[in-house]
Coordinates of N, CA and C in Angstrom, one line a residue:
X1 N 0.8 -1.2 0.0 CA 0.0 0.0 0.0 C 0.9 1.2 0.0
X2 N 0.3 2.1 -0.4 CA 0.8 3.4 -0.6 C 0.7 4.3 0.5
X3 N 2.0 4.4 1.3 CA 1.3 5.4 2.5 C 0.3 6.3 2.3
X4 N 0.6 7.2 1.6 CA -0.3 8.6 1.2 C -1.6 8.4 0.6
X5 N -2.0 7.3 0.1 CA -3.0 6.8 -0.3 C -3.6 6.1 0.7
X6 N -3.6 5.6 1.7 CA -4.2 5.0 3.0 C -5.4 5.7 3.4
X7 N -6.2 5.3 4.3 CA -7.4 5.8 4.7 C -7.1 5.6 6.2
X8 N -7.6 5.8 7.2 CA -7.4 5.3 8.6 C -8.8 5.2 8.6
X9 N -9.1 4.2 9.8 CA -10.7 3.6 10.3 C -10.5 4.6 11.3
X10 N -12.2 5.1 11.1 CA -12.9 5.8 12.4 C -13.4 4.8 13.2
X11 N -12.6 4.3 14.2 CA -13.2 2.4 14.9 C -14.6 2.8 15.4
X12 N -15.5 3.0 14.9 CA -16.8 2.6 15.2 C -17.3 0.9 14.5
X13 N -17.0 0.3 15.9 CA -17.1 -1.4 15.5 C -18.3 -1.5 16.1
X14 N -18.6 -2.8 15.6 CA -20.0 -3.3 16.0 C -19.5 -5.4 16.3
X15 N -19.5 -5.6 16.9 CA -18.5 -6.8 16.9 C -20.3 -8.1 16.9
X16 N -20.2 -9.1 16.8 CA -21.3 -10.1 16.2 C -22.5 -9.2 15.7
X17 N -22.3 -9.0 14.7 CA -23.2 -8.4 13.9 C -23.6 -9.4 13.1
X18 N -23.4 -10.4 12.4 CA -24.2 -11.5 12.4 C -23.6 -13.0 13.0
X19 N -24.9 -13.6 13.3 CA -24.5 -14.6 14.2 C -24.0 -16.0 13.5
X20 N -24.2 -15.7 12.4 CA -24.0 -17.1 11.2 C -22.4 -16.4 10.4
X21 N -21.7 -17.6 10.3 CA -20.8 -17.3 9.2 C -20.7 -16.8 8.1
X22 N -21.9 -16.6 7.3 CA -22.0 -16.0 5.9 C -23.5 -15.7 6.0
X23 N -23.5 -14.6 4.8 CA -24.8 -14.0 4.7 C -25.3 -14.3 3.5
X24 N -26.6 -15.3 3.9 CA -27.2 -15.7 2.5 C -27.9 -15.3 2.2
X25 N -28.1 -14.1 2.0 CA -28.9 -13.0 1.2 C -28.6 -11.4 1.7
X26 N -28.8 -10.5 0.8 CA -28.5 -9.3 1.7 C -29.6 -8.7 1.6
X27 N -29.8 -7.9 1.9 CA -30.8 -6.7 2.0 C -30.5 -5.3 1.7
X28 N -30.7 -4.7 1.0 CA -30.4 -3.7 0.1 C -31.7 -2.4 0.6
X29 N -30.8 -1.4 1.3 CA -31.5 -0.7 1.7 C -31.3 1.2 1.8
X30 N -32.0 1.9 1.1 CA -31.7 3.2 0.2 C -32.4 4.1 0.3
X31 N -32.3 5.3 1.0 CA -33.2 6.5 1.6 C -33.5 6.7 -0.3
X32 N -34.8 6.7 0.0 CA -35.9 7.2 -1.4 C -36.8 8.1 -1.1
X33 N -36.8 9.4 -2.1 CA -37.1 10.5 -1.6 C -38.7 10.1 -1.6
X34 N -39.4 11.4 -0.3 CA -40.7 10.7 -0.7 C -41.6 10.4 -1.4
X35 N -41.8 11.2 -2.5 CA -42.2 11.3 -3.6 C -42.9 9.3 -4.4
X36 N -41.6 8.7 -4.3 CA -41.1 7.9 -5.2 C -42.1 6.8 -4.0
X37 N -42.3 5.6 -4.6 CA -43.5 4.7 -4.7 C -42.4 3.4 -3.5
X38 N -42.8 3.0 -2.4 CA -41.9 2.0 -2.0 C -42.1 0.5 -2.6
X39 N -41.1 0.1 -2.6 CA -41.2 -1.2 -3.5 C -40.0 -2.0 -3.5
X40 N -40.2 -3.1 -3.8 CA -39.2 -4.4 -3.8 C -39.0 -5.5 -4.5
X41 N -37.3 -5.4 -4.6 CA -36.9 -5.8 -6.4 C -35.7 -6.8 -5.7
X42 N -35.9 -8.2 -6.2 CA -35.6 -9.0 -6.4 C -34.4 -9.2 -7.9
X43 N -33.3 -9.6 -7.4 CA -32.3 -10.1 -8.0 C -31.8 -11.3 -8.4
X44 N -32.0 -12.2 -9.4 CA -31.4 -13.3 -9.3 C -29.9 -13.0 -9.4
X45 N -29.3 -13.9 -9.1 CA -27.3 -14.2 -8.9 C -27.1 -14.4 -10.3
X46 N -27.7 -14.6 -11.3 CA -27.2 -14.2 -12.7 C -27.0 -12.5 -12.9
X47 N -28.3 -12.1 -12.4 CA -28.4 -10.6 -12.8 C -27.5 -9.8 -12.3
X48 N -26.9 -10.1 -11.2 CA -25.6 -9.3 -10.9 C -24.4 -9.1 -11.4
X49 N -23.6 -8.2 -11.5 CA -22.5 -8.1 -13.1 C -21.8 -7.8 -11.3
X50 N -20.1 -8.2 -11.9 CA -19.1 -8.1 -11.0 C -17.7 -7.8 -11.8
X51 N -17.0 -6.7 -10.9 CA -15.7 -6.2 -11.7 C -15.0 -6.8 -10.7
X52 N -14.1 -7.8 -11.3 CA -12.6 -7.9 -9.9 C -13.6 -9.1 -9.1
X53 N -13.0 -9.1 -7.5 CA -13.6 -9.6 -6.6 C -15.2 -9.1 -6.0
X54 N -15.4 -7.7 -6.8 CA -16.8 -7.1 -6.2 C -17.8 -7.2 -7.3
X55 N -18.9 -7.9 -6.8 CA -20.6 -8.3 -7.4 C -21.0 -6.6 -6.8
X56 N -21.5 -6.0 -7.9 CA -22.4 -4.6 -7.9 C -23.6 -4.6 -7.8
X57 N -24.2 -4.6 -6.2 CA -25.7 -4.7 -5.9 C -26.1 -3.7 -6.2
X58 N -25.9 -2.6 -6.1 CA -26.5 -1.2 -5.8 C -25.1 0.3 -7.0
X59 N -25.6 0.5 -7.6 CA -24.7 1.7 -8.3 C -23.9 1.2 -9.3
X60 N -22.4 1.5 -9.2 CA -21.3 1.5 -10.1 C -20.3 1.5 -9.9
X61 N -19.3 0.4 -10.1 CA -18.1 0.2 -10.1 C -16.9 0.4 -11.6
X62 N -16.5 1.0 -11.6 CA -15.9 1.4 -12.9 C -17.3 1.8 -14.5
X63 N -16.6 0.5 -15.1 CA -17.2 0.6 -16.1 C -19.1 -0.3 -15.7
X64 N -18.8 -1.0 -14.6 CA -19.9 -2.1 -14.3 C -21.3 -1.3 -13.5
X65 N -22.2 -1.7 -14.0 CA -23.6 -1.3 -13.3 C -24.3 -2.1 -12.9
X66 N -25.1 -1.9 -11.6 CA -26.0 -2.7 -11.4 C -27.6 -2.1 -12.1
X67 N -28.3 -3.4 -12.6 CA -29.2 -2.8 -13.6 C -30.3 -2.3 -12.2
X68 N -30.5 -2.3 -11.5 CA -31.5 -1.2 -10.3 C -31.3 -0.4 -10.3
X69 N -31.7 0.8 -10.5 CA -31.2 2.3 -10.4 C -31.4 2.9 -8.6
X70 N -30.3 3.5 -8.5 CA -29.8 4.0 -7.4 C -30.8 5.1 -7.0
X71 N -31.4 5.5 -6.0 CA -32.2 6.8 -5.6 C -31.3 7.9 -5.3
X72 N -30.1 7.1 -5.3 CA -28.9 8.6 -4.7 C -27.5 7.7 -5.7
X73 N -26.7 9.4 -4.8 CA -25.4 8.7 -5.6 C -24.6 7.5 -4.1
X74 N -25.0 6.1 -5.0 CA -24.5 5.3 -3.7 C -24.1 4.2 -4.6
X75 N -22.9 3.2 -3.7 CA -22.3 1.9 -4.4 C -22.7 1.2 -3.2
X76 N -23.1 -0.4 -3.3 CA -23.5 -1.3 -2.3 C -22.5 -2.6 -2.8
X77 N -21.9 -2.8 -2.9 CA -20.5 -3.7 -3.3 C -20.8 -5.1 -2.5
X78 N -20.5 -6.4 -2.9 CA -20.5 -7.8 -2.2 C -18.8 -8.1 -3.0
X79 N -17.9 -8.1 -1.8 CA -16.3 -8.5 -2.3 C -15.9 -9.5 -1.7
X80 N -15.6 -10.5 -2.4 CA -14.7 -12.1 -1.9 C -13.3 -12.0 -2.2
X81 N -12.0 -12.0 -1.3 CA -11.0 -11.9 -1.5 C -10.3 -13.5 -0.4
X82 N -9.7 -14.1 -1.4 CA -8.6 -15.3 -0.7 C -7.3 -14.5 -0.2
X83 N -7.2 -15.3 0.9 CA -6.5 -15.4 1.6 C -4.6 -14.6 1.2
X84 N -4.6 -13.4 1.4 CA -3.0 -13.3 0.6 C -3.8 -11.8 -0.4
X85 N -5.1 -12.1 -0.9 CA -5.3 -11.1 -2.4 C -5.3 -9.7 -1.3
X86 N -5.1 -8.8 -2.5 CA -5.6 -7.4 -2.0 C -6.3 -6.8 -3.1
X87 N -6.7 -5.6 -2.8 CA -8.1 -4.9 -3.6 C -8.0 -3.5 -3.4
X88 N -8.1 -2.5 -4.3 CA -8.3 -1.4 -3.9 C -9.6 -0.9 -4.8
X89 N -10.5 -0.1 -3.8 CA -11.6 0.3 -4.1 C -11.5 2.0 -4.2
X90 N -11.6 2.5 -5.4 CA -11.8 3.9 -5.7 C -13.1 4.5 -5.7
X91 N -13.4 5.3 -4.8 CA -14.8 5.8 -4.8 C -15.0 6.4 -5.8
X92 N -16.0 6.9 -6.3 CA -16.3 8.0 -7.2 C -16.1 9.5 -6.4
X93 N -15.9 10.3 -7.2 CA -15.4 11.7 -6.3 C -16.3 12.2 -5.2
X94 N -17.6 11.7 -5.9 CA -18.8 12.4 -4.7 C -19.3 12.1 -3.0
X95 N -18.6 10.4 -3.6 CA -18.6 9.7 -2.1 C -17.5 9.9 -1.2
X96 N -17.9 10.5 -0.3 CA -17.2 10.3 1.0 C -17.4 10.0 2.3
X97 N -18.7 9.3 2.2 CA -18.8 8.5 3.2 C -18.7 6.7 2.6
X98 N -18.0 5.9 3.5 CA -18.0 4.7 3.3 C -17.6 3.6 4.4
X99 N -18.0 2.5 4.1 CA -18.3 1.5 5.5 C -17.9 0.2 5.2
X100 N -17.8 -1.0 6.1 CA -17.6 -2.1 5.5 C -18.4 -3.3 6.5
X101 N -19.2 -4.0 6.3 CA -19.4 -5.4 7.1 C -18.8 -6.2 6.9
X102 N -18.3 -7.2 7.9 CA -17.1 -8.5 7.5 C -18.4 -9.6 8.0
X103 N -18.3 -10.5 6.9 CA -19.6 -11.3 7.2 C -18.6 -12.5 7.1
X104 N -17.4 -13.1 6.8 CA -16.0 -13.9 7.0 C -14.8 -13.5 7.0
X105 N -13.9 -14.0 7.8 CA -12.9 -14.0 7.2 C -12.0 -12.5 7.9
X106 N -10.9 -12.0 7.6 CA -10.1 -11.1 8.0 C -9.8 -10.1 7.5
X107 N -9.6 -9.0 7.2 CA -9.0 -8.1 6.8 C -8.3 -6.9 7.7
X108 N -7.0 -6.6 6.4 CA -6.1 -5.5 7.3 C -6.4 -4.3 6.1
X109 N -7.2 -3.4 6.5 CA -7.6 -1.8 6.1 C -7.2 -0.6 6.8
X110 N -5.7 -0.2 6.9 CA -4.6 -0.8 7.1 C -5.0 -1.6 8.4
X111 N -5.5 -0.8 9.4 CA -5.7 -1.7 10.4 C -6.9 -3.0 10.4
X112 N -6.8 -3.7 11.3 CA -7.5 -5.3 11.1 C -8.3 -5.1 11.0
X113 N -9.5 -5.9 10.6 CA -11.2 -5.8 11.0 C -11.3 -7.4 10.6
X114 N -12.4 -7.9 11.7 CA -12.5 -9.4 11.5 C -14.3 -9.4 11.3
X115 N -14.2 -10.7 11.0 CA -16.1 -11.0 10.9 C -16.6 -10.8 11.7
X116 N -17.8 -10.1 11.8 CA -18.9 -10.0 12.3 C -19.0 -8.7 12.6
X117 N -17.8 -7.6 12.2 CA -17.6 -6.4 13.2 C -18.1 -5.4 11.2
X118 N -18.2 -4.8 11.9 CA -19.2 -3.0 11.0 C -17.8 -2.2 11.5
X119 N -17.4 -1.5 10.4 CA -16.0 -0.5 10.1 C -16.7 0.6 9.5
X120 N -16.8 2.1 10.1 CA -17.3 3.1 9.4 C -16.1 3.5 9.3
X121 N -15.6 4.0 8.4 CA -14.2 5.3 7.5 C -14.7 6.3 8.1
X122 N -13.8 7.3 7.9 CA -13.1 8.6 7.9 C -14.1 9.4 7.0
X123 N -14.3 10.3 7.1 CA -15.0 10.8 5.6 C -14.2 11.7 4.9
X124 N -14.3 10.7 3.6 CA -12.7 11.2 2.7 C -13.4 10.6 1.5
X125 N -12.8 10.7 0.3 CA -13.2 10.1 -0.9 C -12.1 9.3 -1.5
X126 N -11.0 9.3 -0.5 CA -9.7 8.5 -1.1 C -10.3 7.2 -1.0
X127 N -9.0 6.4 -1.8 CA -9.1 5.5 -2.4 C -8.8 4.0 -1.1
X128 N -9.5 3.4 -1.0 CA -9.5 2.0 0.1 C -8.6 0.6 -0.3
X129 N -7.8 0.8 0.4 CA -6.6 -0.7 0.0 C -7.4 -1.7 1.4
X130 N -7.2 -3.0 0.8 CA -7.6 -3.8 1.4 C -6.9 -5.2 1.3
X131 N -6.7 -6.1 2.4 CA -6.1 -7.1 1.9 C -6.4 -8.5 3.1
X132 N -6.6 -9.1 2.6 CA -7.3 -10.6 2.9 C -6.2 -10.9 3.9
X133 N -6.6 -11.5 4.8 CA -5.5 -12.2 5.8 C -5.9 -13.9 6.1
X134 N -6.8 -14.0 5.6 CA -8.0 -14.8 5.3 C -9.2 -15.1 4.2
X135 N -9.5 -16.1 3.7 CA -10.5 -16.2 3.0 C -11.7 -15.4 3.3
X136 N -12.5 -14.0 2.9 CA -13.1 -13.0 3.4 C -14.3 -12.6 2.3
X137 N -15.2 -12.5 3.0 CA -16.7 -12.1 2.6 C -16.9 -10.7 2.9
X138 N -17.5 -9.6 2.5 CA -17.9 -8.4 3.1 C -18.3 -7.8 2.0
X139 N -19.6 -6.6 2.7 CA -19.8 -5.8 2.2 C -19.6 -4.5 2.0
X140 N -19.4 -3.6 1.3 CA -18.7 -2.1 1.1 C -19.7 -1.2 0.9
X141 N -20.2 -0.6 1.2 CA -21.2 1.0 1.4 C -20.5 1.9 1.0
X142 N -20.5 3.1 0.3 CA -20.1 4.3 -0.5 C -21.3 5.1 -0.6
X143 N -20.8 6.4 -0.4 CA -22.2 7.4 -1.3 C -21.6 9.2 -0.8
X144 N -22.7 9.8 -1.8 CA -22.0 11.1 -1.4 C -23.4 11.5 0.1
X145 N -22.6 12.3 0.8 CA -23.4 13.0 1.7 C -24.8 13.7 1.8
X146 N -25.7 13.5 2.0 CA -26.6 13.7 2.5 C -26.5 15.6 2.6
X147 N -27.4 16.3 1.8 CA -27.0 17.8 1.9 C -27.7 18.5 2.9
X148 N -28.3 17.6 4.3 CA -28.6 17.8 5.1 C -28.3 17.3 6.6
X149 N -28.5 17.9 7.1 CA -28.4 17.3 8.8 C -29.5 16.2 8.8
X150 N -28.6 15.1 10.2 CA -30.1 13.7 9.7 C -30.0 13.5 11.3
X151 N -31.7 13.1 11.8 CA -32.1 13.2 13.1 C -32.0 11.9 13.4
X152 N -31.1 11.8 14.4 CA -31.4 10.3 14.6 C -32.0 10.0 16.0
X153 N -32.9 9.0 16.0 CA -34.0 8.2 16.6 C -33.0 7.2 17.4
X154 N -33.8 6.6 18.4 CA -33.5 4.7 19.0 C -33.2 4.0 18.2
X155 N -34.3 4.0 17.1 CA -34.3 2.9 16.0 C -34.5 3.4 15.1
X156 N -34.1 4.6 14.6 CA -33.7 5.2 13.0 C -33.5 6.6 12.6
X157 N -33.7 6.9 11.4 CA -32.5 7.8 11.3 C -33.6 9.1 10.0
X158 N -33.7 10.0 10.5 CA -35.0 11.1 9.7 C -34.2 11.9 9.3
X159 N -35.2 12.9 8.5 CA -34.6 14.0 7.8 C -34.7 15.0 8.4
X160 N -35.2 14.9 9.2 CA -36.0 16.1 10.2 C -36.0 16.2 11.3
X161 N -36.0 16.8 12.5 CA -36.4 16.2 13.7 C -37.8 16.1 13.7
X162 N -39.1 17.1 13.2 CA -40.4 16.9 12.7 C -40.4 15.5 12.4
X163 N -39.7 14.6 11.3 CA -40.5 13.4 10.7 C -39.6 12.8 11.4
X164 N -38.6 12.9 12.5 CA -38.2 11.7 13.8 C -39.5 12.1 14.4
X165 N -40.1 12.8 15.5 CA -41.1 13.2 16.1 C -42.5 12.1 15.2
X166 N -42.8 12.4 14.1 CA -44.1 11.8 14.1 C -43.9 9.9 13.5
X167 N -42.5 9.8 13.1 CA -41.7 8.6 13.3 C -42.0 7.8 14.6
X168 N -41.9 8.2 15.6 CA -41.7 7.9 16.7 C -43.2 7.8 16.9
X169 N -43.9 8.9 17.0 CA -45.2 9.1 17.7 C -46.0 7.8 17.1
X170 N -45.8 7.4 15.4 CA -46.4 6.1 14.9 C -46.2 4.7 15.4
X171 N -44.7 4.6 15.9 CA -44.7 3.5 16.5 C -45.3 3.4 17.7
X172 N -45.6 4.5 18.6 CA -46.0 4.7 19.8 C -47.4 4.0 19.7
X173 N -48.2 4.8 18.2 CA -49.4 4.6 18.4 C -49.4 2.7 18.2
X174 N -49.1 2.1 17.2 CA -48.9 0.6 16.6 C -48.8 -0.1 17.9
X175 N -47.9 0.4 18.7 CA -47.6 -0.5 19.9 C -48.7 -0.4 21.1
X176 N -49.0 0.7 21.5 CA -50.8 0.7 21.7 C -51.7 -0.5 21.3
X177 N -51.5 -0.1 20.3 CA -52.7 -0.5 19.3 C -52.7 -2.6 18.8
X178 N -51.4 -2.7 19.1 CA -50.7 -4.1 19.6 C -51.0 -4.8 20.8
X179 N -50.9 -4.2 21.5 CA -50.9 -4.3 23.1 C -52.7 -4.4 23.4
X180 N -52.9 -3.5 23.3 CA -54.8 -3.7 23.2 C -55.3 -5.0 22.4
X181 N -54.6 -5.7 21.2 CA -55.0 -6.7 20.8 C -54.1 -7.9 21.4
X182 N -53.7 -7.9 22.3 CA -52.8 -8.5 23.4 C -51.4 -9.7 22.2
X183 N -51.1 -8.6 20.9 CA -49.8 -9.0 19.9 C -49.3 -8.9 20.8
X184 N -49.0 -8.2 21.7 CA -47.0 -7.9 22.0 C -47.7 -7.6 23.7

């Protein structure tokens, strides 16, 4: 690796983040403005095009697209690297936020990160060396920033403190409304 080209980890770890070895399926998930219709799009493992060691769920990797169109500027990357390989991932210029799940396996970005643990970056748009210490599974998050401040909730994350507030107030009501039908 290139010193000057390095990234350092902002260690915000999340350590058993999943409880199984590998993730057999992902979930693909993308602030859509409100306007736009919610909905869910299914992938067969043919339909996914892959440059290098990374399958392109979400966005664009070089010349490679995923045929789903993106609601923002974001890359959602699935990368398998053996044991010894290394990888460097060039964001596009607009992204500077980016993250990684280790779902197997080891990696040194420069510093370690092992399975099960969530690595949030630095926010930078440089370029991410990576290198297998281990036979390694993970997923890679990229996107450009959000041109706003974001409210975050217990359990999620608004554009507003207004739509955290009536966010909240809905589940308040559901759980009521649960409870009186003696669900929960």
């Amino acid at each position: 690796m290139v010193q000057g080209r390095r990234r350092r980890l902002a260690w915000r770890r999340c350590r058993q983040l999943w409880p199984v070895p590998r993730i057999p399926a992902l979930a693909r998930l993308a602030a859509r403005p409100r306007a736009r219709a919610k909905e869910s799009i299914y992938q067969k493992p043919q339909d996914v095009h892959a440059k290098g060691p990374a399958a392109v769920l979400l966005g664009t990797l070089g010349e490679v697209s995923s045929p789903l169109k993106a609601p923002s500027s974001i890359n959602y990357l699935a990368v398998r690297l053996k044991a010894g390989e290394t990888w460097r991932y060039e964001p596009p210029a607009d992204h500077t936020i980016s993250w990684i799940a280790l779902a197997s396996g080891r990696l040194t970005v420069p510093e370690p990160a092992e399975a099960g643990e969530l690595v949030a970056f630095e926010t930078s748009n440089q370029a991410i060396d990576f290198r297998a210490e281990a036979d390694t599974e993970f997923v890679l998050g990229s996107a450009a920033r959000h041109p706003y401040e974001l409210a975050l909730g217990y359990y999620s994350v608004h554009t507003s403190p207004a739509s955290l507030q009536a966010g909240e107030q809905r589940i308040a009501e559901i759980k009521v409304r649960l409870q009186k039908e003696v669900r929960l």
